Amino acid sequence: MEKAELIEKIKGGLIVSCQALEQEPMYSDKGGVMPLFAKAAYQAGAVGIRANTVRDIQEIKAVVDLPIIGIIKKDYPDSPQYITATMAEIDALAKCQCDIVAFDCTNRVRADHRTLEAFIHDIKEKYPNMVLMADIATYEEGKRAYELGVDFVGTTLCGYTQESKDAPVPDYTLISKLSALGIPVIGEGHVDTPDKAVKVLKAGALCVVVGSAITRPYEIAKQFVEELKRKENL
């Protein structure tokens, strides 16, 4: 799918992040769970899905006809980066033909110990038609990634890095500043209410990604339990 067509499909809409790591209750080594979340999101009117691992992406593609932001999360020693951190993950995502490939573009030490410039150059040389999304935490990271040739900038990691740990989340100012540069911004991270999603769009984001508030029942239930416990102590 061409970038212009993608923009039209996702503009102003909700992308639902359908992910579960191995230690989480909704994870199944047999698969089959994330496609159910994706189908529910599709029926609710979502305009796209963000998914982790080749298996989940392929299973989701089989049940919904929506643009997919694909990632592969993998921990590496000596690096805090884990979202599509090396060319091995890029190659795997290229084979499953997701519409957008997202990867960590923060200033932290890279898993492959190369520069971001070299990494993006290699991706574009090998996959010239691949649509790229930079997962960033700060204004400088977003601006730099776009200048290096990514197609979309996502605020995915704002609040999760040392440089951004004190930032307000969601960071509407960050979204506004990046959007003012003409960058297609995908608002993501800490968007846990419909009101916040609306504010993300009003700040200038092209669209908004919501994950935990929709597809992580453990986190949702935990919020209720903790709030009720606080009320008991009043």
PDB file of C-alpha atoms in Angstrom:
ATOM      1  CA  MET A   1       0.000   0.000   0.000  1.00  0.00           C
ATOM      2  CA  GLU A   2       1.372   3.413  -0.974  1.00  0.00           C
ATOM      3  CA  LYS A   3       2.037   5.994   1.741  1.00  0.00           C
ATOM      4  CA  ALA A   4      -0.622   8.418   0.457  1.00  0.00           C
ATOM      5  CA  GLU A   5      -3.254   5.675   0.507  1.00  0.00           C
ATOM      6  CA  LEU A   6      -2.196   4.642   4.004  1.00  0.00           C
ATOM      7  CA  ILE A   7      -2.553   8.194   5.255  1.00  0.00           C
ATOM      8  CA  GLU A   8      -6.084   8.422   3.885  1.00  0.00           C
ATOM      9  CA  LYS A   9      -7.052   5.118   5.491  1.00  0.00           C
ATOM     10  CA  ILE A  10      -5.768   5.908   8.982  1.00  0.00           C
ATOM     11  CA  LYS A  11      -6.307   9.684   9.166  1.00  0.00           C
ATOM     12  CA  GLY A  12      -8.326  10.704  12.213  1.00  0.00           C
ATOM     13  CA  GLY A  13      -8.882   7.132  13.321  1.00  0.00           C
ATOM     14  CA  LEU A  14      -8.037   4.595  15.999  1.00  0.00           C
ATOM     15  CA  ILE A  15      -5.304   1.998  15.617  1.00  0.00           C
ATOM     16  CA  VAL A  16      -5.555  -0.759  18.210  1.00  0.00           C
ATOM     17  CA  SER A  17      -2.369  -2.360  19.490  1.00  0.00           C
ATOM     18  CA  CYS A  18      -2.979  -6.104  19.830  1.00  0.00           C
ATOM     19  CA  GLN A  19      -0.016  -7.584  21.674  1.00  0.00           C
ATOM     20  CA  ALA A  20       0.766  -9.982  24.501  1.00  0.00           C
ATOM     21  CA  LEU A  21       4.229 -10.888  25.731  1.00  0.00           C
ATOM     22  CA  GLU A  22       5.026 -14.406  26.931  1.00  0.00           C
ATOM     23  CA  GLN A  23       4.662 -13.545  30.616  1.00  0.00           C
ATOM     24  CA  GLU A  24       1.209 -11.978  30.146  1.00  0.00           C
ATOM     25  CA  PRO A  25      -2.137 -13.789  30.684  1.00  0.00           C
ATOM     26  CA  MET A  26      -3.415 -13.233  27.131  1.00  0.00           C
ATOM     27  CA  TYR A  27      -0.364 -14.861  25.549  1.00  0.00           C
ATOM     28  CA  SER A  28      -0.779 -18.300  24.008  1.00  0.00           C
ATOM     29  CA  ASP A  29       2.068 -20.279  22.506  1.00  0.00           C
ATOM     30  CA  LYS A  30      -0.518 -21.784  20.164  1.00  0.00           C
ATOM     31  CA  GLY A  31      -1.579 -18.362  18.887  1.00  0.00           C
ATOM     32  CA  GLY A  32      -5.148 -17.492  18.004  1.00  0.00           C
ATOM     33  CA  VAL A  33      -5.750 -14.836  20.674  1.00  0.00           C
ATOM     34  CA  MET A  34      -4.556 -11.613  19.039  1.00  0.00           C
ATOM     35  CA  PRO A  35      -6.701 -12.150  15.915  1.00  0.00           C
ATOM     36  CA  LEU A  36      -9.764 -12.112  18.195  1.00  0.00           C
ATOM     37  CA  PHE A  37      -8.753  -8.737  19.612  1.00  0.00           C
ATOM     38  CA  ALA A  38      -8.096  -7.500  16.074  1.00  0.00           C
ATOM     39  CA  LYS A  39     -11.496  -8.694  14.885  1.00  0.00           C
ATOM     40  CA  ALA A  40     -13.198  -6.895  17.786  1.00  0.00           C
ATOM     41  CA  ALA A  41     -11.247  -3.721  16.981  1.00  0.00           C
ATOM     42  CA  TYR A  42     -12.230  -3.991  13.313  1.00  0.00           C
ATOM     43  CA  GLN A  43     -15.909  -4.445  14.159  1.00  0.00           C
ATOM     44  CA  ALA A  44     -15.729  -1.422  16.470  1.00  0.00           C
ATOM     45  CA  GLY A  45     -14.429   0.758  13.635  1.00  0.00           C
ATOM     46  CA  ALA A  46     -10.663   0.787  14.152  1.00  0.00           C
ATOM     47  CA  VAL A  47      -8.678   1.886  11.103  1.00  0.00           C
ATOM     48  CA  GLY A  48      -5.576  -0.198  11.786  1.00  0.00           C
ATOM     49  CA  ILE A  49      -3.780  -2.680  14.017  1.00  0.00           C
ATOM     50  CA  ARG A  50      -0.344  -2.622  15.639  1.00  0.00           C
ATOM     51  CA  ALA A  51       0.991  -6.137  16.178  1.00  0.00           C
ATOM     52  CA  ASN A  52       4.104  -7.891  17.462  1.00  0.00           C
ATOM     53  CA  THR A  53       5.731 -11.023  15.946  1.00  0.00           C
ATOM     54  CA  VAL A  54       5.405 -12.565  12.522  1.00  0.00           C
ATOM     55  CA  ARG A  55       2.928 -15.163  13.771  1.00  0.00           C
ATOM     56  CA  ASP A  56       0.492 -12.640  15.205  1.00  0.00           C
ATOM     57  CA  ILE A  57       0.755 -10.400  12.143  1.00  0.00           C
ATOM     58  CA  GLN A  58       0.005 -13.280   9.790  1.00  0.00           C
ATOM     59  CA  GLU A  59      -2.913 -14.472  11.911  1.00  0.00           C
ATOM     60  CA  ILE A  60      -4.357 -10.959  12.095  1.00  0.00           C
ATOM     61  CA  LYS A  61      -3.976 -10.405   8.345  1.00  0.00           C
ATOM     62  CA  ALA A  62      -6.029 -13.562   7.809  1.00  0.00           C
ATOM     63  CA  VAL A  63      -9.064 -12.203   9.677  1.00  0.00           C
ATOM     64  CA  VAL A  64      -9.133  -8.421   9.131  1.00  0.00           C
ATOM     65  CA  ASP A  65      -8.451  -6.231   6.124  1.00  0.00           C
ATOM     66  CA  LEU A  66      -6.810  -3.331   7.927  1.00  0.00           C
ATOM     67  CA  PRO A  67      -3.409  -1.640   7.662  1.00  0.00           C
ATOM     68  CA  ILE A  68      -0.974  -3.253  10.082  1.00  0.00           C
ATOM     69  CA  ILE A  69       1.925  -1.626  11.897  1.00  0.00           C
ATOM     70  CA  GLY A  70       4.318  -4.498  12.439  1.00  0.00           C
ATOM     71  CA  ILE A  71       7.003  -4.797  15.088  1.00  0.00           C
ATOM     72  CA  ILE A  72       9.120  -7.541  16.593  1.00  0.00           C
ATOM     73  CA  LYS A  73      10.056  -7.173  20.235  1.00  0.00           C
ATOM     74  CA  LYS A  74      13.275  -8.897  21.225  1.00  0.00           C
ATOM     75  CA  ASP A  75      15.600  -8.235  24.141  1.00  0.00           C
ATOM     76  CA  TYR A  76      19.290  -7.804  23.415  1.00  0.00           C
ATOM     77  CA  PRO A  77      22.189  -7.683  25.901  1.00  0.00           C
ATOM     78  CA  ASP A  78      23.859  -4.315  26.422  1.00  0.00           C
ATOM     79  CA  SER A  79      20.992  -2.356  24.836  1.00  0.00           C
ATOM     80  CA  PRO A  80      17.675  -1.026  26.144  1.00  0.00           C
ATOM     81  CA  GLN A  81      16.227  -1.094  22.617  1.00  0.00           C
ATOM     82  CA  TYR A  82      13.910  -4.009  21.898  1.00  0.00           C
ATOM     83  CA  ILE A  83      11.412  -2.826  19.259  1.00  0.00           C
ATOM     84  CA  THR A  84      12.576  -4.068  15.835  1.00  0.00           C
ATOM     85  CA  ALA A  85      16.129  -3.407  16.933  1.00  0.00           C
ATOM     86  CA  THR A  86      18.189  -5.030  14.160  1.00  0.00           C
ATOM     87  CA  MET A  87      18.071  -5.897  10.475  1.00  0.00           C
ATOM     88  CA  ALA A  88      17.056  -9.462  11.372  1.00  0.00           C
ATOM     89  CA  GLU A  89      13.688  -8.178  12.612  1.00  0.00           C
ATOM     90  CA  ILE A  90      13.338  -5.886   9.584  1.00  0.00           C
ATOM     91  CA  ASP A  91      13.896  -8.867   7.270  1.00  0.00           C
ATOM     92  CA  ALA A  92      11.270 -10.927   9.089  1.00  0.00           C
ATOM     93  CA  LEU A  93       8.692  -8.129   8.906  1.00  0.00           C
ATOM     94  CA  ALA A  94       9.418  -7.602   5.210  1.00  0.00           C
ATOM     95  CA  LYS A  95       8.505 -11.227   4.527  1.00  0.00           C
ATOM     96  CA  CYS A  96       5.104 -10.953   6.197  1.00  0.00           C
ATOM     97  CA  GLN A  97       4.300  -7.775   4.253  1.00  0.00           C
ATOM     98  CA  CYS A  98       2.920  -5.566   7.002  1.00  0.00           C
ATOM     99  CA  ASP A  99       1.938  -2.107   5.788  1.00  0.00           C
ATOM    100  CA  ILE A 100       4.146  -0.120   8.168  1.00  0.00           C
ATOM    101  CA  VAL A 101       7.287  -1.290   9.947  1.00  0.00           C
ATOM    102  CA  ALA A 102       7.948   0.455  13.263  1.00  0.00           C
ATOM    103  CA  PHE A 103      11.290   0.495  15.056  1.00  0.00           C
ATOM    104  CA  ASP A 104      13.054   2.187  17.962  1.00  0.00           C
ATOM    105  CA  CYS A 105      14.551   5.525  16.914  1.00  0.00           C
ATOM    106  CA  THR A 106      15.513   6.794  20.354  1.00  0.00           C
ATOM    107  CA  ASN A 107      19.020   8.019  21.109  1.00  0.00           C
ATOM    108  CA  ARG A 108      19.773   5.021  23.305  1.00  0.00           C
ATOM    109  CA  VAL A 109      22.539   2.529  22.560  1.00  0.00           C
ATOM    110  CA  ARG A 110      21.457   0.430  19.602  1.00  0.00           C
ATOM    111  CA  ALA A 111      21.373  -3.364  19.818  1.00  0.00           C
ATOM    112  CA  ASP A 112      23.523  -3.636  16.695  1.00  0.00           C
ATOM    113  CA  HIS A 113      25.858  -0.882  17.972  1.00  0.00           C
ATOM    114  CA  ARG A 114      25.495   1.000  14.693  1.00  0.00           C
ATOM    115  CA  THR A 115      24.274   4.526  14.078  1.00  0.00           C
ATOM    116  CA  LEU A 116      20.637   5.245  13.349  1.00  0.00           C
ATOM    117  CA  GLU A 117      21.715   6.838  10.067  1.00  0.00           C
ATOM    118  CA  ALA A 118      23.413   3.627   8.944  1.00  0.00           C
ATOM    119  CA  PHE A 119      20.470   1.479  10.042  1.00  0.00           C
ATOM    120  CA  ILE A 120      17.889   3.522   8.126  1.00  0.00           C
ATOM    121  CA  HIS A 121      20.195   3.701   5.102  1.00  0.00           C
ATOM    122  CA  ASP A 122      20.480  -0.080   5.021  1.00  0.00           C
ATOM    123  CA  ILE A 123      16.716  -0.546   5.352  1.00  0.00           C
ATOM    124  CA  LYS A 124      16.000   1.825   2.487  1.00  0.00           C
ATOM    125  CA  GLU A 125      18.689   0.280   0.308  1.00  0.00           C
ATOM    126  CA  LYS A 126      17.354  -3.244   0.841  1.00  0.00           C
ATOM    127  CA  TYR A 127      13.627  -2.399   0.977  1.00  0.00           C
ATOM    128  CA  PRO A 128      13.108   0.878  -0.923  1.00  0.00           C
ATOM    129  CA  ASN A 129       9.311   0.603  -0.775  1.00  0.00           C
ATOM    130  CA  MET A 130       9.050  -0.234   2.922  1.00  0.00           C
ATOM    131  CA  VAL A 131       6.974   2.310   4.863  1.00  0.00           C
ATOM    132  CA  LEU A 132       8.741   3.169   8.111  1.00  0.00           C
ATOM    133  CA  MET A 133       7.530   4.447  11.477  1.00  0.00           C
ATOM    134  CA  ALA A 134       9.976   5.808  14.042  1.00  0.00           C
ATOM    135  CA  ASP A 135       9.119   5.032  17.662  1.00  0.00           C
ATOM    136  CA  ILE A 136      10.544   8.023  19.537  1.00  0.00           C
ATOM    137  CA  ALA A 137      10.492   9.674  22.964  1.00  0.00           C
ATOM    138  CA  THR A 138      11.580  13.277  22.336  1.00  0.00           C
ATOM    139  CA  TYR A 139      11.178  16.111  19.842  1.00  0.00           C
ATOM    140  CA  GLU A 140      14.817  15.901  18.751  1.00  0.00           C
ATOM    141  CA  GLU A 141      14.512  12.170  18.080  1.00  0.00           C
ATOM    142  CA  GLY A 142      11.368  12.627  16.016  1.00  0.00           C
ATOM    143  CA  LYS A 143      12.796  15.476  13.967  1.00  0.00           C
ATOM    144  CA  ARG A 144      16.011  13.590  13.311  1.00  0.00           C
ATOM    145  CA  ALA A 145      14.261  10.370  12.310  1.00  0.00           C
ATOM    146  CA  TYR A 146      12.038  12.204   9.838  1.00  0.00           C
ATOM    147  CA  GLU A 147      15.036  13.989   8.351  1.00  0.00           C
ATOM    148  CA  LEU A 148      16.673  10.580   7.903  1.00  0.00           C
ATOM    149  CA  GLY A 149      13.740   9.421   5.830  1.00  0.00           C
ATOM    150  CA  VAL A 150      11.117   7.683   7.959  1.00  0.00           C
ATOM    151  CA  ASP A 151       7.515   8.104   6.831  1.00  0.00           C
ATOM    152  CA  PHE A 152       5.746   8.399  10.189  1.00  0.00           C
ATOM    153  CA  VAL A 153       6.835   9.376  13.682  1.00  0.00           C
ATOM    154  CA  GLY A 154       5.169   7.757  16.685  1.00  0.00           C
ATOM    155  CA  THR A 155       5.363   9.071  20.244  1.00  0.00           C
ATOM    156  CA  THR A 156       5.412   5.461  21.430  1.00  0.00           C
ATOM    157  CA  LEU A 157       8.352   5.683  23.824  1.00  0.00           C
ATOM    158  CA  CYS A 158       7.711   9.078  25.410  1.00  0.00           C
ATOM    159  CA  GLY A 159       7.921   8.624  29.171  1.00  0.00           C
ATOM    160  CA  TYR A 160       9.777   5.335  28.897  1.00  0.00           C
ATOM    161  CA  THR A 161      13.339   6.583  28.386  1.00  0.00           C
ATOM    162  CA  GLN A 162      15.734   8.418  30.679  1.00  0.00           C
ATOM    163  CA  GLU A 163      15.507  11.571  28.579  1.00  0.00           C
ATOM    164  CA  SER A 164      11.704  11.590  28.638  1.00  0.00           C
ATOM    165  CA  LYS A 165      10.940  10.151  32.083  1.00  0.00           C
ATOM    166  CA  ASP A 166       9.701  13.508  33.397  1.00  0.00           C
ATOM    167  CA  ALA A 167       7.606  14.372  30.339  1.00  0.00           C
ATOM    168  CA  PRO A 168       3.841  14.708  30.751  1.00  0.00           C
ATOM    169  CA  VAL A 169       2.067  11.765  29.150  1.00  0.00           C
ATOM    170  CA  PRO A 170       0.495  11.806  26.714  1.00  0.00           C
ATOM    171  CA  ASP A 171       2.775  14.664  25.652  1.00  0.00           C
ATOM    172  CA  TYR A 172       0.421  16.833  23.606  1.00  0.00           C
ATOM    173  CA  THR A 173       3.079  19.513  23.188  1.00  0.00           C
ATOM    174  CA  LEU A 174       5.474  16.983  21.662  1.00  0.00           C
ATOM    175  CA  ILE A 175       2.790  15.942  19.181  1.00  0.00           C
ATOM    176  CA  SER A 176       1.991  19.556  18.349  1.00  0.00           C
ATOM    177  CA  LYS A 177       5.633  20.538  17.805  1.00  0.00           C
ATOM    178  CA  LEU A 178       6.380  17.585  15.546  1.00  0.00           C
ATOM    179  CA  SER A 179       3.159  18.064  13.584  1.00  0.00           C
ATOM    180  CA  ALA A 180       4.051  21.725  13.052  1.00  0.00           C
ATOM    181  CA  LEU A 181       7.083  20.536  11.069  1.00  0.00           C
ATOM    182  CA  GLY A 182       4.797  18.758   8.620  1.00  0.00           C
ATOM    183  CA  ILE A 183       5.589  15.339  10.068  1.00  0.00           C
ATOM    184  CA  PRO A 184       2.801  12.715  10.000  1.00  0.00           C
ATOM    185  CA  VAL A 185       2.638  11.959  13.724  1.00  0.00           C
ATOM    186  CA  ILE A 186       1.038   8.838  15.127  1.00  0.00           C
ATOM    187  CA  GLY A 187       0.071   9.527  18.729  1.00  0.00           C
ATOM    188  CA  GLU A 188       0.860   6.526  20.885  1.00  0.00           C
ATOM    189  CA  GLY A 189       1.641   5.813  24.510  1.00  0.00           C
ATOM    190  CA  HIS A 190      -0.362   6.396  27.709  1.00  0.00           C
ATOM    191  CA  VAL A 191      -3.586   7.051  25.787  1.00  0.00           C
ATOM    192  CA  ASP A 192      -5.928   5.302  28.198  1.00  0.00           C
ATOM    193  CA  THR A 193      -9.226   7.168  27.758  1.00  0.00           C
ATOM    194  CA  PRO A 194     -11.323   8.313  24.782  1.00  0.00           C
ATOM    195  CA  ASP A 195     -10.892  11.899  25.982  1.00  0.00           C
ATOM    196  CA  LYS A 196      -7.113  11.616  25.767  1.00  0.00           C
ATOM    197  CA  ALA A 197      -7.421  10.092  22.298  1.00  0.00           C
ATOM    198  CA  VAL A 198      -9.430  13.105  21.150  1.00  0.00           C
ATOM    199  CA  LYS A 199      -6.843  15.471  22.655  1.00  0.00           C
ATOM    200  CA  VAL A 200      -4.070  13.619  20.800  1.00  0.00           C
ATOM    201  CA  LEU A 201      -5.840  14.262  17.503  1.00  0.00           C
ATOM    202  CA  LYS A 202      -6.539  17.885  18.420  1.00  0.00           C
ATOM    203  CA  ALA A 203      -2.818  18.314  19.159  1.00  0.00           C
ATOM    204  CA  GLY A 204      -2.137  17.502  15.526  1.00  0.00           C
ATOM    205  CA  ALA A 205      -1.649  13.745  15.339  1.00  0.00           C
ATOM    206  CA  LEU A 206      -2.624  11.965  12.148  1.00  0.00           C
ATOM    207  CA  CYS A 207      -4.182   9.137  14.146  1.00  0.00           C
ATOM    208  CA  VAL A 208      -3.946   7.538  17.574  1.00  0.00           C
ATOM    209  CA  VAL A 209      -2.784   4.131  18.812  1.00  0.00           C
ATOM    210  CA  VAL A 210      -4.343   2.614  21.931  1.00  0.00           C
ATOM    211  CA  GLY A 211      -3.200  -0.676  23.404  1.00  0.00           C
ATOM    212  CA  SER A 212      -3.361  -1.459  27.117  1.00  0.00           C
ATOM    213  CA  ALA A 213      -6.687   0.296  27.716  1.00  0.00           C
ATOM    214  CA  ILE A 214      -8.331  -1.995  25.149  1.00  0.00           C
ATOM    215  CA  THR A 215      -6.365  -5.232  24.789  1.00  0.00           C
ATOM    216  CA  ARG A 216      -4.728  -5.904  28.155  1.00  0.00           C
ATOM    217  CA  PRO A 217      -7.468  -7.158  30.521  1.00  0.00           C
ATOM    218  CA  TYR A 218      -4.973  -7.718  33.328  1.00  0.00           C
ATOM    219  CA  GLU A 219      -3.978  -4.042  33.353  1.00  0.00           C
ATOM    220  CA  ILE A 220      -7.598  -2.921  33.086  1.00  0.00           C
ATOM    221  CA  ALA A 221      -8.759  -5.153  35.943  1.00  0.00           C
ATOM    222  CA  LYS A 222      -5.767  -4.129  38.057  1.00  0.00           C
ATOM    223  CA  GLN A 223      -6.792  -0.467  37.844  1.00  0.00           C
ATOM    224  CA  PHE A 224     -10.245  -1.301  39.182  1.00  0.00           C
ATOM    225  CA  VAL A 225      -8.858  -3.467  41.988  1.00  0.00           C
ATOM    226  CA  GLU A 226      -6.336  -0.848  43.101  1.00  0.00           C
ATOM    227  CA  GLU A 227      -8.915   1.929  43.041  1.00  0.00           C
ATOM    228  CA  LEU A 228     -11.333  -0.141  45.126  1.00  0.00           C
ATOM    229  CA  LYS A 229      -8.595  -0.871  47.656  1.00  0.00           C
ATOM    230  CA  ARG A 230      -7.900   2.836  47.987  1.00  0.00           C
ATOM    231  CA  LYS A 231     -11.587   3.495  48.611  1.00  0.00           C
ATOM    232  CA  GLU A 232     -11.631   0.872  51.373  1.00  0.00           C
ATOM    233  CA  ASN A 233      -9.014   2.867  53.255  1.00  0.00           C
ATOM    234  CA  LEU A 234     -10.988   6.109  53.251  1.00  0.00           C
TER     235      LEU A 234
END
